[in-house]
mmCIF file of C-alpha atoms and ligand atoms in Angstrom:
data_model
loop_
_atom_site.group_PDB
_atom_site.id
_atom_site.type_symbol
_atom_site.label_atom_id
_atom_site.label_comp_id
_atom_site.label_asym_id
_atom_site.label_seq_id
_atom_site.Cartn_x
_atom_site.Cartn_y
_atom_site.Cartn_z
ATOM 1 C CA MET A 1 -42.902 -49.458 -91.680
ATOM 2 C CA GLU A 2 -40.568 -51.923 -89.828
ATOM 3 C CA ASN A 3 -39.238 -55.095 -91.203
ATOM 4 C CA PHE A 4 -42.230 -57.969 -90.746
ATOM 5 C CA SER A 5 -40.562 -60.342 -93.248
ATOM 6 C CA THR A 6 -41.376 -63.771 -91.520
ATOM 7 C CA PRO A 7 -44.914 -64.748 -90.379
ATOM 8 C CA ARG A 8 -43.813 -65.131 -86.979
ATOM 9 C CA GLU A 9 -42.985 -61.239 -87.174
ATOM 10 C CA ILE A 10 -46.583 -60.909 -88.493
ATOM 11 C CA LEU A 11 -48.042 -63.044 -86.380
ATOM 12 C CA ALA A 12 -46.608 -61.044 -83.415
ATOM 13 C CA LYS A 13 -47.994 -57.878 -84.496
ATOM 14 C CA LEU A 14 -51.459 -58.942 -85.262
ATOM 15 C CA VAL A 15 -51.651 -60.713 -81.710
ATOM 16 C CA SER A 16 -50.768 -57.634 -80.256
ATOM 17 C CA PHE A 17 -53.881 -55.701 -81.134
ATOM 18 C CA PRO A 18 -56.659 -57.008 -78.793
ATOM 19 C CA THR A 19 -59.239 -57.826 -81.188
ATOM 20 C CA VAL A 20 -62.226 -59.032 -78.870
ATOM 21 C CA SER A 21 -65.268 -59.386 -81.357
ATOM 22 C CA CYS A 22 -67.154 -57.265 -79.142
ATOM 23 C CA ASP A 23 -64.426 -54.412 -79.465
ATOM 24 C CA THR A 24 -62.997 -52.305 -82.824
ATOM 25 C CA ASN A 25 -60.567 -53.933 -85.267
ATOM 26 C CA LEU A 26 -59.789 -50.820 -86.906
ATOM 27 C CA PRO A 27 -55.960 -50.259 -85.796
ATOM 28 C CA LEU A 28 -55.298 -53.785 -86.990
ATOM 29 C CA VAL A 29 -56.982 -53.034 -90.040
ATOM 30 C CA GLU A 30 -54.668 -50.220 -90.631
ATOM 31 C CA TRP A 31 -51.922 -51.918 -90.095
ATOM 32 C CA VAL A 32 -52.568 -54.823 -92.827
ATOM 33 C CA GLU A 33 -53.509 -51.576 -94.850
ATOM 34 C CA THR A 34 -50.100 -50.442 -94.340
ATOM 35 C CA TYR A 35 -48.626 -53.256 -94.500
ATOM 36 C CA LEU A 36 -50.137 -54.148 -98.091
ATOM 37 C CA ASP A 37 -49.191 -50.942 -99.120
ATOM 38 C CA SER A 38 -45.599 -51.208 -98.346
ATOM 39 C CA TYR A 39 -45.647 -54.222 -100.949
ATOM 40 C CA GLY A 40 -47.739 -51.958 -103.610
ATOM 41 C CA ILE A 41 -51.082 -53.688 -102.485
ATOM 42 C CA ARG A 42 -53.746 -51.983 -102.583
ATOM 43 C CA SER A 43 -56.620 -53.168 -100.493
ATOM 44 C CA GLN A 44 -60.574 -52.227 -99.316
ATOM 45 C CA ARG A 45 -62.142 -52.106 -96.240
ATOM 46 C CA ILE A 46 -66.004 -52.554 -95.825
ATOM 47 C CA MET A 47 -66.704 -51.082 -92.582
ATOM 48 C CA SER A 48 -69.708 -52.770 -90.100
ATOM 49 C CA PRO A 49 -72.990 -50.684 -89.683
ATOM 50 C CA CYS A 50 -71.729 -49.366 -86.406
ATOM 51 C CA GLY A 51 -68.517 -47.727 -87.982
ATOM 52 C CA THR A 52 -66.132 -49.652 -85.546
ATOM 53 C CA LYS A 53 -64.343 -52.488 -87.294
ATOM 54 C CA ALA A 54 -63.939 -53.381 -91.106
ATOM 55 C CA HIS A 55 -63.435 -56.415 -93.167
ATOM 56 C CA LEU A 56 -60.601 -56.261 -95.551
ATOM 57 C CA TYR A 57 -59.818 -57.439 -99.083
ATOM 58 C CA ALA A 58 -57.071 -57.177 -101.453
ATOM 59 C CA GLN A 59 -55.477 -58.975 -104.543
ATOM 60 C CA THR A 60 -52.135 -59.329 -106.181
ATOM 61 C CA GLY A 61 -51.389 -60.728 -109.609
ATOM 62 C CA PRO A 62 -53.581 -60.649 -112.639
ATOM 63 C CA ASP A 63 -56.574 -58.821 -112.885
ATOM 64 C CA ASP A 64 -58.157 -62.627 -114.018
ATOM 65 C CA ASP A 65 -61.128 -64.844 -112.967
ATOM 66 C CA GLY A 66 -59.491 -68.363 -111.522
ATOM 67 C CA GLY A 67 -57.651 -67.211 -108.338
ATOM 68 C CA VAL A 68 -57.455 -68.457 -104.941
ATOM 69 C CA ILE A 69 -58.653 -66.587 -101.717
ATOM 70 C CA LEU A 70 -57.227 -66.851 -98.451
ATOM 71 C CA SER A 71 -59.804 -66.072 -95.645
ATOM 72 C CA GLY A 72 -59.446 -65.374 -92.275
ATOM 73 C CA HIS A 73 -61.307 -63.608 -89.427
ATOM 74 C CA THR A 74 -59.449 -61.024 -87.413
ATOM 75 C CA ASP A 75 -61.151 -61.116 -84.086
ATOM 76 C CA VAL A 76 -60.712 -63.488 -81.334
ATOM 77 C CA VAL A 77 -62.703 -64.187 -78.207
ATOM 78 C CA PRO A 78 -62.384 -62.580 -74.880
ATOM 79 C CA VAL A 79 -59.740 -63.524 -72.446
ATOM 80 C CA ASP A 80 -61.716 -62.314 -69.252
ATOM 81 C CA GLY A 81 -61.980 -64.885 -66.542
ATOM 82 C CA GLN A 82 -59.070 -67.048 -67.856
ATOM 83 C CA ALA A 83 -55.997 -67.504 -66.254
ATOM 84 C CA TRP A 84 -53.717 -67.067 -68.385
ATOM 85 C CA THR A 85 -49.920 -66.895 -67.531
ATOM 86 C CA THR A 86 -48.628 -64.998 -70.362
ATOM 87 C CA ASP A 87 -49.871 -61.868 -71.405
ATOM 88 C CA PRO A 88 -52.210 -62.717 -74.060
ATOM 89 C CA TRP A 89 -51.742 -59.744 -75.982
ATOM 90 C CA THR A 90 -47.906 -60.406 -76.238
ATOM 91 C CA LEU A 91 -46.897 -63.351 -77.895
ATOM 92 C CA THR A 92 -44.590 -65.334 -76.377
ATOM 93 C CA GLU A 93 -42.336 -68.660 -77.364
ATOM 94 C CA ARG A 94 -42.189 -71.119 -74.537
ATOM 95 C CA ASP A 95 -41.028 -74.715 -75.365
ATOM 96 C CA GLY A 96 -41.481 -74.540 -79.236
ATOM 97 C CA LYS A 97 -44.899 -72.809 -79.130
ATOM 98 C CA LEU A 98 -46.429 -69.406 -79.419
ATOM 99 C CA TYR A 99 -48.702 -68.150 -76.683
ATOM 100 C CA GLY A 100 -50.872 -65.450 -77.544
ATOM 101 C CA ARG A 101 -54.884 -64.501 -78.070
ATOM 102 C CA GLY A 102 -55.668 -65.734 -81.357
ATOM 103 C CA SER A 103 -51.809 -67.433 -82.053
ATOM 104 C CA CYS A 104 -54.013 -70.386 -83.157
ATOM 105 C CA ASP A 105 -57.735 -68.979 -83.903
ATOM 106 C CA MET A 106 -56.867 -67.338 -86.615
ATOM 107 C CA LYS A 107 -54.214 -64.927 -86.616
ATOM 108 C CA GLY A 108 -51.447 -67.536 -87.376
ATOM 109 C CA PHE A 109 -53.464 -67.984 -90.594
ATOM 110 C CA ASP A 110 -53.819 -64.511 -91.104
ATOM 111 C CA ALA A 111 -50.040 -63.767 -90.908
ATOM 112 C CA LEU A 112 -49.617 -66.563 -93.172
ATOM 113 C CA ALA A 113 -51.866 -65.293 -95.573
ATOM 114 C CA LEU A 114 -50.335 -61.659 -95.580
ATOM 115 C CA PHE A 115 -47.119 -63.207 -96.058
ATOM 116 C CA ALA A 116 -48.215 -64.951 -99.021
ATOM 117 C CA MET A 117 -50.029 -61.638 -100.433
ATOM 118 C CA ALA A 118 -46.311 -60.028 -99.540
ATOM 119 C CA ARG A 119 -44.014 -62.801 -101.293
ATOM 120 C CA ALA A 120 -46.851 -63.165 -104.491
ATOM 121 C CA SER A 121 -46.831 -59.173 -105.057
ATOM 122 C CA ALA A 122 -42.764 -60.107 -106.038
ATOM 123 C CA LEU A 123 -43.851 -63.227 -107.912
ATOM 124 C CA PRO A 124 -44.659 -63.812 -111.765
ATOM 125 C CA ILE A 125 -48.017 -65.273 -110.622
ATOM 126 C CA LYS A 126 -50.782 -66.089 -113.307
ATOM 127 C CA ARG A 127 -53.584 -66.680 -111.234
ATOM 128 C CA PRO A 128 -54.532 -63.825 -108.642
ATOM 129 C CA LEU A 129 -54.268 -64.318 -104.787
ATOM 130 C CA GLN A 130 -56.591 -62.883 -103.190
ATOM 131 C CA LEU A 131 -56.992 -61.863 -99.306
ATOM 132 C CA ALA A 132 -60.688 -61.869 -97.175
ATOM 133 C CA LEU A 133 -60.099 -61.020 -93.541
ATOM 134 C CA SER A 134 -63.171 -60.663 -91.597
ATOM 135 C CA PHE A 135 -64.786 -59.245 -88.254
ATOM 136 C CA ASP A 136 -67.311 -60.838 -86.005
ATOM 137 C CA GLU A 137 -66.711 -64.649 -86.911
ATOM 138 C CA GLU A 138 -66.657 -65.469 -83.331
ATOM 139 C CA VAL A 139 -70.120 -64.311 -82.881
ATOM 140 C CA GLY A 140 -72.089 -65.822 -85.854
ATOM 141 C CA CYS A 141 -70.082 -66.019 -88.875
ATOM 142 C CA VAL A 142 -72.824 -63.380 -90.624
ATOM 143 C CA ALA A 143 -70.700 -60.459 -91.040
ATOM 144 C CA VAL A 144 -68.531 -61.943 -93.498
ATOM 145 C CA VAL A 145 -71.673 -61.998 -95.886
ATOM 146 C CA ASP A 146 -71.215 -58.657 -97.021
ATOM 147 C CA LEU A 147 -67.330 -59.040 -97.671
ATOM 148 C CA VAL A 148 -68.184 -62.409 -99.768
ATOM 149 C CA GLU A 149 -70.740 -60.659 -101.627
ATOM 150 C CA THR A 150 -68.558 -57.059 -102.087
ATOM 151 C CA MET A 151 -65.534 -59.427 -103.392
ATOM 152 C CA LEU A 152 -68.164 -61.490 -105.976
ATOM 153 C CA GLY A 153 -68.755 -57.935 -107.222
ATOM 154 C CA ALA A 154 -65.403 -56.310 -107.284
ATOM 155 C CA LEU A 155 -62.750 -58.425 -107.590
ATOM 156 C CA PRO A 156 -62.143 -61.203 -110.409
ATOM 157 C CA ARG A 157 -63.893 -64.418 -109.633
ATOM 158 C CA ALA A 158 -61.564 -67.042 -107.676
ATOM 159 C CA ARG A 159 -61.825 -70.360 -108.545
ATOM 160 C CA GLU A 160 -60.545 -71.645 -104.707
ATOM 161 C CA VAL A 161 -61.369 -70.657 -101.065
ATOM 162 C CA ILE A 162 -58.959 -71.759 -98.305
ATOM 163 C CA VAL A 163 -60.175 -71.143 -94.841
ATOM 164 C CA GLY A 164 -57.577 -71.126 -92.456
ATOM 165 C CA GLU A 165 -59.090 -72.045 -89.278
ATOM 166 C CA PRO A 166 -56.768 -74.587 -87.267
ATOM 167 C CA THR A 167 -57.043 -78.467 -88.825
ATOM 168 C CA MET A 168 -53.170 -79.403 -88.491
ATOM 169 C CA MET A 169 -53.311 -78.365 -91.893
ATOM 170 C CA LYS A 170 -55.669 -81.267 -92.769
ATOM 171 C CA VAL A 171 -57.899 -80.827 -95.389
ATOM 172 C CA VAL A 172 -61.173 -80.125 -93.854
ATOM 173 C CA THR A 173 -64.085 -80.752 -96.766
ATOM 174 C CA GLY A 174 -67.295 -80.589 -94.450
ATOM 175 C CA HIS A 175 -69.182 -78.936 -91.268
ATOM 176 C CA LYS A 176 -72.429 -79.121 -89.833
ATOM 177 C CA GLY A 177 -74.119 -76.077 -90.114
ATOM 178 C CA GLY A 178 -76.025 -74.530 -87.568
ATOM 179 C CA LEU A 179 -79.204 -72.158 -86.302
ATOM 180 C CA GLY A 180 -80.510 -70.959 -83.823
ATOM 181 C CA TYR A 181 -83.609 -69.074 -81.702
ATOM 182 C CA HIS A 182 -84.744 -67.673 -78.810
ATOM 183 C CA VAL A 183 -88.150 -68.639 -77.713
ATOM 184 C CA HIS A 184 -90.518 -66.936 -75.113
ATOM 185 C CA VAL A 185 -93.333 -68.433 -74.759
ATOM 186 C CA ARG A 186 -96.509 -66.321 -73.464
ATOM 187 C CA GLY A 187 -98.852 -67.884 -70.854
ATOM 188 C CA HIS A 188 -102.033 -66.563 -69.145
ATOM 189 C CA GLU A 189 -101.846 -66.738 -65.556
ATOM 190 C CA VAL A 190 -104.688 -69.004 -63.462
ATOM 191 C CA HIS A 191 -104.478 -70.824 -60.135
ATOM 192 C CA SER A 192 -103.586 -74.329 -60.921
ATOM 193 C CA SER A 193 -106.919 -75.635 -60.008
ATOM 194 C CA LEU A 194 -108.690 -73.660 -62.972
ATOM 195 C CA LEU A 195 -106.144 -75.262 -65.385
ATOM 196 C CA PRO A 196 -108.221 -75.464 -68.450
ATOM 197 C CA TYR A 197 -108.953 -71.756 -68.361
ATOM 198 C CA GLY A 198 -105.148 -70.775 -68.118
ATOM 199 C CA VAL A 199 -102.555 -71.266 -70.628
ATOM 200 C CA SER A 200 -98.925 -72.703 -68.609
ATOM 201 C CA ALA A 201 -96.479 -71.185 -71.104
ATOM 202 C CA ILE A 202 -94.211 -73.938 -69.469
ATOM 203 C CA MET A 203 -96.394 -76.710 -70.684
ATOM 204 C CA GLN A 204 -96.535 -75.010 -74.046
ATOM 205 C CA ALA A 205 -93.000 -74.754 -74.383
ATOM 206 C CA ALA A 206 -92.595 -78.865 -73.392
ATOM 207 C CA LYS A 207 -94.657 -79.267 -76.957
ATOM 208 C CA LEU A 208 -92.377 -77.801 -78.481
ATOM 209 C CA ILE A 209 -89.433 -79.321 -77.057
ATOM 210 C CA ASP A 210 -91.063 -82.511 -77.359
ATOM 211 C CA TRP A 211 -91.249 -81.558 -81.278
ATOM 212 C CA ALA A 212 -87.312 -81.669 -81.094
ATOM 213 C CA ASN A 213 -87.164 -84.580 -79.131
ATOM 214 C CA GLN A 214 -89.506 -86.207 -82.107
ATOM 215 C CA ARG A 215 -87.002 -84.980 -84.878
ATOM 216 C CA ASN A 216 -84.280 -85.939 -83.239
ATOM 217 C CA VAL A 217 -85.726 -89.843 -82.748
ATOM 218 C CA GLU A 218 -86.518 -89.459 -86.631
ATOM 219 C CA ASN A 219 -83.593 -88.375 -87.699
ATOM 220 C CA ALA A 220 -81.545 -91.205 -85.953
ATOM 221 C CA ALA A 221 -83.904 -93.519 -87.721
ATOM 222 C CA GLN A 222 -83.085 -92.499 -91.135
ATOM 223 C CA ALA A 223 -80.065 -94.257 -92.957
ATOM 224 C CA PRO A 224 -77.454 -91.558 -93.400
ATOM 225 C CA SER A 225 -77.526 -89.266 -96.985
ATOM 226 C CA GLU A 226 -73.990 -89.818 -98.502
ATOM 227 C CA LEU A 227 -72.950 -86.146 -97.031
ATOM 228 C CA ALA A 228 -74.053 -86.823 -93.604
ATOM 229 C CA ALA A 229 -72.314 -90.333 -93.254
ATOM 230 C CA PRO A 230 -68.667 -88.635 -92.003
ATOM 231 C CA PHE A 231 -70.000 -86.808 -89.426
ATOM 232 C CA VAL A 232 -70.380 -87.963 -85.774
ATOM 233 C CA PRO A 233 -73.505 -88.488 -85.505
ATOM 234 C CA PRO A 234 -74.326 -88.792 -89.123
ATOM 235 C CA PHE A 235 -77.735 -86.982 -88.667
ATOM 236 C CA THR A 236 -79.224 -83.618 -87.464
ATOM 237 C CA THR A 237 -79.661 -82.700 -83.985
ATOM 238 C CA LEU A 238 -81.863 -80.037 -82.424
ATOM 239 C CA HIS A 239 -81.206 -79.253 -78.492
ATOM 240 C CA VAL A 240 -82.427 -76.941 -75.844
ATOM 241 C CA GLY A 241 -79.698 -76.223 -73.498
ATOM 242 C CA GLU A 242 -81.259 -73.370 -71.359
ATOM 243 C CA ILE A 243 -84.563 -73.038 -70.210
ATOM 244 C CA GLU A 244 -86.702 -70.610 -67.483
ATOM 245 C CA GLY A 245 -90.165 -69.568 -66.705
ATOM 246 C CA GLY A 246 -92.933 -69.763 -64.094
ATOM 247 C CA THR A 247 -93.604 -68.226 -60.748
ATOM 248 C CA ALA A 248 -95.024 -70.620 -58.312
ATOM 249 C CA HIS A 249 -96.031 -74.316 -58.351
ATOM 250 C CA ASN A 250 -99.727 -73.282 -58.358
ATOM 251 C CA ILE A 251 -99.990 -70.799 -61.045
ATOM 252 C CA THR A 252 -99.793 -71.687 -64.480
ATOM 253 C CA ALA A 253 -96.785 -69.912 -65.909
ATOM 254 C CA LYS A 254 -97.037 -66.633 -67.593
ATOM 255 C CA ASP A 255 -93.500 -66.993 -69.162
ATOM 256 C CA CYS A 256 -91.157 -69.523 -70.365
ATOM 257 C CA ARG A 257 -87.765 -69.030 -72.624
ATOM 258 C CA PHE A 258 -85.412 -70.998 -74.067
ATOM 259 C CA PHE A 259 -83.003 -71.266 -76.857
ATOM 260 C CA ILE A 260 -83.070 -74.120 -79.078
ATOM 261 C CA GLU A 261 -80.204 -74.728 -81.434
ATOM 262 C CA PHE A 262 -80.074 -77.282 -84.826
ATOM 263 C CA ARG A 263 -77.085 -78.768 -85.826
ATOM 264 C CA PHE A 264 -77.827 -80.017 -89.760
ATOM 265 C CA VAL A 265 -75.746 -81.891 -91.710
ATOM 266 C CA PRO A 266 -74.972 -80.548 -95.341
ATOM 267 C CA GLY A 267 -77.766 -80.904 -98.066
ATOM 268 C CA GLU A 268 -79.839 -79.708 -95.597
ATOM 269 C CA SER A 269 -80.547 -76.012 -95.037
ATOM 270 C CA PRO A 270 -81.484 -73.297 -92.078
ATOM 271 C CA GLU A 271 -84.410 -72.069 -94.294
ATOM 272 C CA ASP A 272 -85.701 -75.895 -94.002
ATOM 273 C CA TRP A 273 -85.440 -76.549 -90.576
ATOM 274 C CA ALA A 274 -86.780 -72.511 -89.841
ATOM 275 C CA SER A 275 -89.563 -73.601 -91.844
ATOM 276 C CA LEU A 276 -90.574 -76.936 -90.120
ATOM 277 C CA PHE A 277 -89.950 -75.106 -86.830
ATOM 278 C CA GLU A 278 -92.053 -71.707 -87.337
ATOM 279 C CA ALA A 279 -94.925 -73.838 -88.535
ATOM 280 C CA LYS A 280 -95.045 -75.999 -85.157
ATOM 281 C CA ALA A 281 -94.570 -72.723 -83.186
ATOM 282 C CA ALA A 282 -97.649 -71.248 -85.034
ATOM 283 C CA GLU A 283 -99.615 -74.277 -84.904
ATOM 284 C CA LEU A 284 -99.139 -74.369 -81.342
ATOM 285 C CA SER A 285 -99.841 -70.943 -81.042
ATOM 286 C CA ALA A 286 -102.866 -71.099 -82.811
ATOM 287 C CA GLU A 287 -104.358 -73.762 -80.314
ATOM 288 C CA MET A 288 -103.147 -71.794 -77.175
ATOM 289 C CA GLN A 289 -105.058 -68.461 -78.425
ATOM 290 C CA LYS A 290 -108.331 -70.538 -78.481
ATOM 291 C CA ILE A 291 -107.967 -70.267 -74.556
ATOM 292 C CA HIS A 292 -106.310 -66.565 -74.737
ATOM 293 C CA PRO A 293 -105.907 -64.360 -77.267
ATOM 294 C CA ASP A 294 -102.740 -62.816 -75.633
ATOM 295 C CA THR A 295 -100.615 -65.609 -75.868
ATOM 296 C CA GLY A 296 -98.367 -67.854 -78.126
ATOM 297 C CA PHE A 297 -94.847 -68.296 -78.996
ATOM 298 C CA ASP A 298 -92.456 -65.491 -80.298
ATOM 299 C CA LEU A 299 -89.297 -66.593 -82.328
ATOM 300 C CA LYS A 300 -86.409 -64.949 -82.775
ATOM 301 C CA ARG A 301 -83.439 -65.828 -84.714
ATOM 302 C CA GLY A 302 -80.097 -65.895 -82.707
ATOM 303 C CA PHE A 303 -78.035 -67.408 -85.604
ATOM 304 C CA ALA A 304 -78.272 -69.131 -88.974
ATOM 305 C CA LEU A 305 -75.205 -70.507 -90.460
ATOM 306 C CA PRO A 306 -75.232 -73.013 -93.406
ATOM 307 C CA ALA A 307 -73.441 -76.171 -93.681
ATOM 308 C CA LEU A 308 -70.307 -76.669 -95.506
ATOM 309 C CA ALA A 309 -70.756 -79.667 -98.049
ATOM 310 C CA PRO A 310 -67.376 -81.760 -99.157
ATOM 311 C CA GLU A 311 -67.249 -81.433 -102.801
ATOM 312 C CA THR A 312 -65.432 -84.329 -103.794
ATOM 313 C CA ASP A 313 -62.738 -83.763 -106.340
ATOM 314 C CA GLY A 314 -63.858 -80.124 -106.190
ATOM 315 C CA PRO A 315 -60.960 -77.274 -107.297
ATOM 316 C CA ALA A 316 -60.354 -76.327 -104.003
ATOM 317 C CA GLU A 317 -59.808 -80.118 -102.565
ATOM 318 C CA THR A 318 -58.031 -80.994 -105.045
ATOM 319 C CA LEU A 319 -55.585 -77.708 -104.356
ATOM 320 C CA ALA A 320 -55.255 -78.402 -100.822
ATOM 321 C CA ARG A 321 -54.548 -82.145 -101.148
ATOM 322 C CA ARG A 322 -51.939 -80.910 -103.411
ATOM 323 C CA LEU A 323 -50.387 -78.733 -101.523
ATOM 324 C CA THR A 324 -50.463 -80.925 -97.931
ATOM 325 C CA GLY A 325 -50.215 -84.249 -99.117
ATOM 326 C CA ASP A 326 -53.173 -85.049 -97.262
ATOM 327 C CA ASN A 327 -55.696 -87.282 -98.950
ATOM 328 C CA GLY A 328 -57.554 -88.536 -95.512
ATOM 329 C CA GLN A 329 -61.249 -87.649 -95.650
ATOM 330 C CA HIS A 330 -61.632 -85.082 -92.550
ATOM 331 C CA VAL A 331 -65.033 -83.236 -91.504
ATOM 332 C CA VAL A 332 -65.329 -80.914 -88.349
ATOM 333 C CA SER A 333 -68.118 -80.192 -85.755
ATOM 334 C CA TYR A 334 -67.410 -76.629 -85.654
ATOM 335 C CA GLY A 335 -69.011 -74.120 -87.686
ATOM 336 C CA THR A 336 -66.735 -71.194 -90.407
ATOM 337 C CA GLU A 337 -66.891 -69.215 -92.312
ATOM 338 C CA GLY A 338 -66.328 -71.004 -95.180
ATOM 339 C CA SER A 339 -70.096 -71.799 -95.959
ATOM 340 C CA GLN A 340 -70.544 -68.537 -96.369
ATOM 341 C CA PHE A 341 -68.282 -68.571 -99.412
ATOM 342 C CA GLN A 342 -69.497 -72.171 -100.472
ATOM 343 C CA VAL A 343 -73.161 -70.903 -100.810
ATOM 344 C CA ARG A 344 -72.090 -67.866 -103.117
ATOM 345 C CA GLY A 345 -71.183 -70.376 -105.518
ATOM 346 C CA TYR A 346 -66.869 -70.687 -104.672
ATOM 347 C CA SER A 347 -65.293 -73.826 -104.186
ATOM 348 C CA THR A 348 -64.201 -73.899 -100.322
ATOM 349 C CA VAL A 349 -62.316 -76.006 -97.798
ATOM 350 C CA ILE A 350 -60.810 -75.486 -94.375
ATOM 351 C CA CYS A 351 -57.026 -75.863 -93.856
ATOM 352 C CA GLY A 352 -54.937 -74.017 -91.488
ATOM 353 C CA PRO A 353 -52.150 -74.312 -88.823
ATOM 354 C CA GLY A 354 -52.709 -75.371 -85.558
ATOM 355 C CA ASP A 355 -54.913 -77.214 -83.250
ATOM 356 C CA ILE A 356 -58.542 -76.502 -82.882
ATOM 357 C CA ALA A 357 -58.453 -77.852 -79.137
ATOM 358 C CA GLN A 358 -56.192 -74.737 -78.326
ATOM 359 C CA ALA A 359 -58.713 -72.363 -79.749
ATOM 360 C CA HIS A 360 -60.855 -70.307 -77.000
ATOM 361 C CA GLN A 361 -58.403 -71.264 -74.387
ATOM 362 C CA PRO A 362 -56.117 -69.800 -71.696
ATOM 363 C CA ASP A 363 -52.252 -70.478 -72.783
ATOM 364 C CA GLU A 364 -53.760 -70.753 -76.411
ATOM 365 C CA PHE A 365 -50.632 -71.390 -78.583
ATOM 366 C CA LEU A 366 -49.628 -72.157 -82.051
ATOM 367 C CA ALA A 367 -47.083 -74.789 -82.369
ATOM 368 C CA LEU A 368 -43.764 -73.529 -84.384
ATOM 369 C CA GLU A 369 -44.146 -76.728 -86.174
ATOM 370 C CA GLN A 370 -47.364 -75.602 -87.327
ATOM 371 C CA LEU A 371 -46.647 -72.324 -88.168
ATOM 372 C CA ALA A 372 -43.335 -73.969 -90.955
ATOM 373 C CA ALA A 373 -46.174 -76.504 -91.873
ATOM 374 C CA GLY A 374 -47.649 -73.131 -92.738
ATOM 375 C CA GLU A 375 -45.277 -71.615 -94.822
ATOM 376 C CA ALA A 376 -43.902 -74.572 -96.596
ATOM 377 C CA PHE A 377 -47.780 -74.909 -97.877
ATOM 378 C CA VAL A 378 -47.465 -71.064 -98.644
ATOM 379 C CA ASP A 379 -44.237 -71.830 -100.243
ATOM 380 C CA ARG A 380 -46.478 -74.718 -102.676
ATOM 381 C CA LEU A 381 -49.486 -72.517 -102.957
ATOM 382 C CA LEU A 382 -46.962 -69.397 -104.693
ATOM 383 C CA ASP A 383 -45.224 -72.317 -107.335
ATOM 384 C CA SER A 384 -48.288 -73.526 -108.082
ATOM 385 C CA LEU A 385 -49.553 -69.756 -108.915
ATOM 386 C CA CYS A 386 -46.524 -69.474 -111.040
ATOM 387 C CA ALA A 387 -47.068 -72.661 -112.993
HETATM 388 ZN ZN1 ZN B 1 -61.967 -69.193 -85.842
#
């Protein structure tokens, strides 16, 4: 294998694989396996059900509990329709910035994690370093569950998880969770002059959407919990951003479809909101079916991601603060795979190079200065693993 001795060289290689979420990441995974193998590090794949993608995990150092996991995703968002001034799949330096799809979100951190694994393999580290690389993060952070659960069963239990989403190397300790539903309301068509004998899917949808409005008012009126207080806004919100339905102004609508999302604060779970929402939909369906039996609400789960709860003075936060010197309080408004580790018992923080404002943009870049900050972070992490 060629020499990949710096994070930048590794990053250039990772960017060259067009690992858009809907496409294969296997060539990247294969390259990572070869890279790790050249340092004597064995890694394992976990194949996706369709067989076109894989997670990868690995460990170096003693086979003991109490290690550190560096976690990243290998997938990136598409470049279709975006006006790039460089080739998105070729890492290109310009004015102190490294341009390329995924340079910031989050192959920059992936490169640092691989670099850290390689260096750790030659050092007398006293705690293991583990690597977790996933697929399908950009399409819901769900696939990673398989990776987390497999690592729990196959490797000694790590003490801290660092998920390297772009935070400008700040220590981010919390994010809201998310839950989404595709809703299909089935009505019964009659001429609108005969309204009581029909079921308007639109007017029934309005009832469920107004239930969401009422929850928003209620949530906003409550004093925020300690876990919710750092967020803007410091409460759970429900939102409908798309709706369609109906055929004519004088026909009760046969169909109405909308998507509803819940962004809930730590301390609340997807299941809490799912059961409230599903109960309300069932209540409305029962009312509709009194008028016509073939009506009601069909719900299909779109996504469900737990919130990441700040663990004040938890092991991951303590370690990340020591490595970065950042003692600020930071929470973010985007979801990450971190919460999937945390709900399975791992102490977890988010900390990685780059600015989230760059993520998913045309001409996405990672500042060289951020990559250097990441490298300094790796140095201190390795020192700490040797201590
Ligand atoms: Zn990301």
